GROMACS .gro file of C-alpha atoms in nm:
model
  127
    1MET     CA    1   0.000   0.000   0.000
    2SER     CA    2   0.281   0.243   0.085
    3ARG     CA    3   0.432   0.181  -0.259
    4LEU     CA    4   0.108   0.292  -0.423
    5VAL     CA    5   0.108   0.614  -0.219
    6ILE     CA    6   0.445   0.698  -0.375
    7LEU     CA    7   0.395   0.544  -0.718
    8VAL     CA    8   0.059   0.698  -0.814
    9PRO     CA    9   0.164   1.064  -0.760
   10LEU     CA   10   0.490   1.000  -0.947
   11LEU     CA   11   0.302   0.854  -1.242
   12LEU     CA   12   0.065   1.151  -1.245
   13ILE     CA   13   0.357   1.395  -1.238
   14MET     CA   14   0.530   1.212  -1.525
   15PHE     CA   15   0.208   1.207  -1.727
   16PHE     CA   16   0.160   1.582  -1.671
   17MET     CA   17   0.522   1.654  -1.767
   18ALA     CA   18   0.493   1.446  -2.084
   19ARG     CA   19   0.164   1.608  -2.191
   20ASN     CA   20   0.299   1.962  -2.140
   21GLY     CA   21   0.628   1.904  -2.321
   22VAL     CA   22   0.848   1.945  -2.014
   23LEU     CA   23   1.026   1.617  -2.084
   24ASP     CA   24   1.092   1.723  -2.446
   25THR     CA   25   1.243   2.051  -2.327
   26ILE     CA   26   1.466   1.877  -2.073
   27TYR     CA   27   1.577   1.624  -2.336
   28ASP     CA   28   1.655   1.907  -2.580
   29GLN     CA   29   1.863   2.094  -2.322
   30ILE     CA   30   2.066   1.782  -2.249
   31THR     CA   31   2.123   1.661  -2.606
   32PHE     CA   32   2.142   1.978  -2.821
   33LYS     CA   33   2.509   2.086  -2.822
   34LYS     CA   34   2.711   2.345  -3.016
   35THR     CA   35   2.792   2.094  -3.289
   36SER     CA   36   2.423   2.008  -3.327
   37TRP     CA   37   2.369   2.336  -3.513
   38PHE     CA   38   2.547   2.177  -3.811
   39ASP     CA   39   2.343   1.855  -3.808
   40ASN     CA   40   2.012   1.909  -3.988
   41SER     CA   41   1.835   1.623  -3.807
   42ALA     CA   42   1.935   1.751  -3.462
   43LEU     CA   43   1.850   2.108  -3.563
   44VAL     CA   44   1.500   2.008  -3.679
   45GLU     CA   45   1.429   1.830  -3.350
   46HIS     CA   46   1.552   2.139  -3.163
   47LEU     CA   47   1.327   2.362  -3.375
   48ARG     CA   48   1.025   2.144  -3.296
   49THR     CA   49   1.086   2.208  -2.926
   50VAL     CA   50   1.149   2.581  -2.975
   51ILE     CA   51   0.832   2.624  -3.184
   52ARG     CA   52   0.623   2.455  -2.916
   53ASP     CA   53   0.790   2.647  -2.631
   54GLN     CA   54   0.747   2.982  -2.810
   55LYS     CA   55   0.386   2.891  -2.900
   56LEU     CA   56   0.435   2.959  -3.270
   57SER     CA   57   0.203   2.673  -3.364
   58THR     CA   58  -0.071   2.476  -3.194
   59LEU     CA   59   0.003   2.166  -3.403
   60PRO     CA   60   0.164   1.866  -3.233
   61ARG     CA   61   0.540   1.817  -3.284
   62LYS     CA   62   0.486   1.525  -3.522
   63CYS     CA   63   0.270   1.744  -3.749
   64LEU     CA   64   0.541   2.003  -3.818
   65VAL     CA   65   0.734   1.945  -4.141
   66PHE     CA   66   1.060   2.128  -4.212
   67VAL     CA   67   1.188   2.199  -4.563
   68ILE     CA   68   1.551   2.310  -4.551
   69ASN     CA   69   1.655   2.527  -4.846
   70GLY     CA   70   2.021   2.451  -4.902
   71ASP     CA   71   2.253   2.177  -4.788
   72SER     CA   72   2.415   2.125  -4.450
   73SER     CA   73   2.724   2.320  -4.558
   74ASN     CA   74   2.510   2.636  -4.586
   75ASN     CA   75   2.566   2.826  -4.261
   76GLU     CA   76   2.254   3.043  -4.295
   77PRO     CA   77   1.969   2.827  -4.427
   78ILE     CA   78   1.610   2.944  -4.452
   79ILE     CA   79   1.376   2.670  -4.335
   80ASN     CA   80   1.011   2.654  -4.440
   81VAL     CA   81   0.784   2.521  -4.165
   82LEU     CA   82   0.475   2.339  -4.290
   83GLY     CA   83   0.177   2.219  -4.090
   84ARG     CA   84   0.063   1.870  -4.186
   85HIS     CA   85  -0.306   1.776  -4.171
   86GLY     CA   86  -0.476   1.437  -4.181
   87ASN     CA   87  -0.310   1.099  -4.115
   88GLY     CA   88  -0.295   1.140  -3.737
   89CYS     CA   89  -0.270   1.519  -3.740
   90PRO     CA   90  -0.556   1.769  -3.691
   91GLY     CA   91  -0.774   1.797  -3.999
   92THR     CA   92  -0.969   1.553  -4.210
   93GLU     CA   93  -0.798   1.593  -4.546
   94ALA     CA   94  -0.432   1.502  -4.602
   95SER     CA   95  -0.254   1.828  -4.684
   96ALA     CA   96   0.025   2.061  -4.574
   97GLU     CA   97   0.008   2.437  -4.534
   98ASP     CA   98   0.295   2.685  -4.519
   99LEU     CA   99   0.306   2.824  -4.163
  100PHE     CA  100   0.617   3.044  -4.159
  101LYS     CA  101   0.990   3.054  -4.229
  102ILE     CA  102   1.285   3.023  -3.993
  103LYS     CA  103   1.627   3.169  -4.065
  104VAL     CA  104   1.916   2.999  -3.884
  105ASN     CA  105   2.271   3.129  -3.842
  106ARG     CA  106   2.466   2.817  -3.752
  107LEU     CA  107   2.791   2.993  -3.658
  108ALA     CA  108   2.628   3.253  -3.430
  109ARG     CA  109   2.373   2.997  -3.301
  110TYR     CA  110   2.090   3.236  -3.381
  111ILE     CA  111   1.731   3.173  -3.492
  112ALA     CA  112   1.489   3.424  -3.645
  113THR     CA  113   1.132   3.373  -3.766
  114ASP     CA  114   0.880   3.556  -3.980
  115ALA     CA  115   0.580   3.402  -3.799
  116GLY     CA  116   0.296   3.653  -3.795
  117SER     CA  117   0.473   3.893  -4.035
  118PRO     CA  118   0.577   3.715  -4.356
  119GLY     CA  119   0.912   3.836  -4.487
  120ASN     CA  120   1.000   4.035  -4.172
  121PHE     CA  121   1.227   3.821  -3.959
  122ARG     CA  122   1.250   3.882  -3.586
  123PRO     CA  123   1.486   3.715  -3.339
  124LEU     CA  124   1.349   3.400  -3.183
  125ILE     CA  125   1.636   3.272  -2.973
  126SER     CA  126   2.011   3.267  -2.964
  127ARG     CA  127   2.229   3.028  -2.771
   0.00000   0.00000   0.00000
């Protein structure tokens, strides 16, 4: 019985943390390093966390699609962020809409977005 008194609140806390993205944020802080800015896969996962934390989209993480213009050797790529619909994402019809763009400076570890004002980039974060 005493184990249940400890176990049930811990499970509820873990469930709450998982639903609110706290675990994703902690994981991102632990795994995203300076060299990760040059790895497109790691950068995309970091951007998913940043977009959710900054409340730039209400879509779930799995429904955000990133189109990177340029290769990984480009130090200042512009990334199109698309919102996917259907197939497990909000919406009935399978489609993708352009949400906004993100400009990344890999060397300065700087992110800017034009969310809410297309074409006018504003700083999002820098690390």
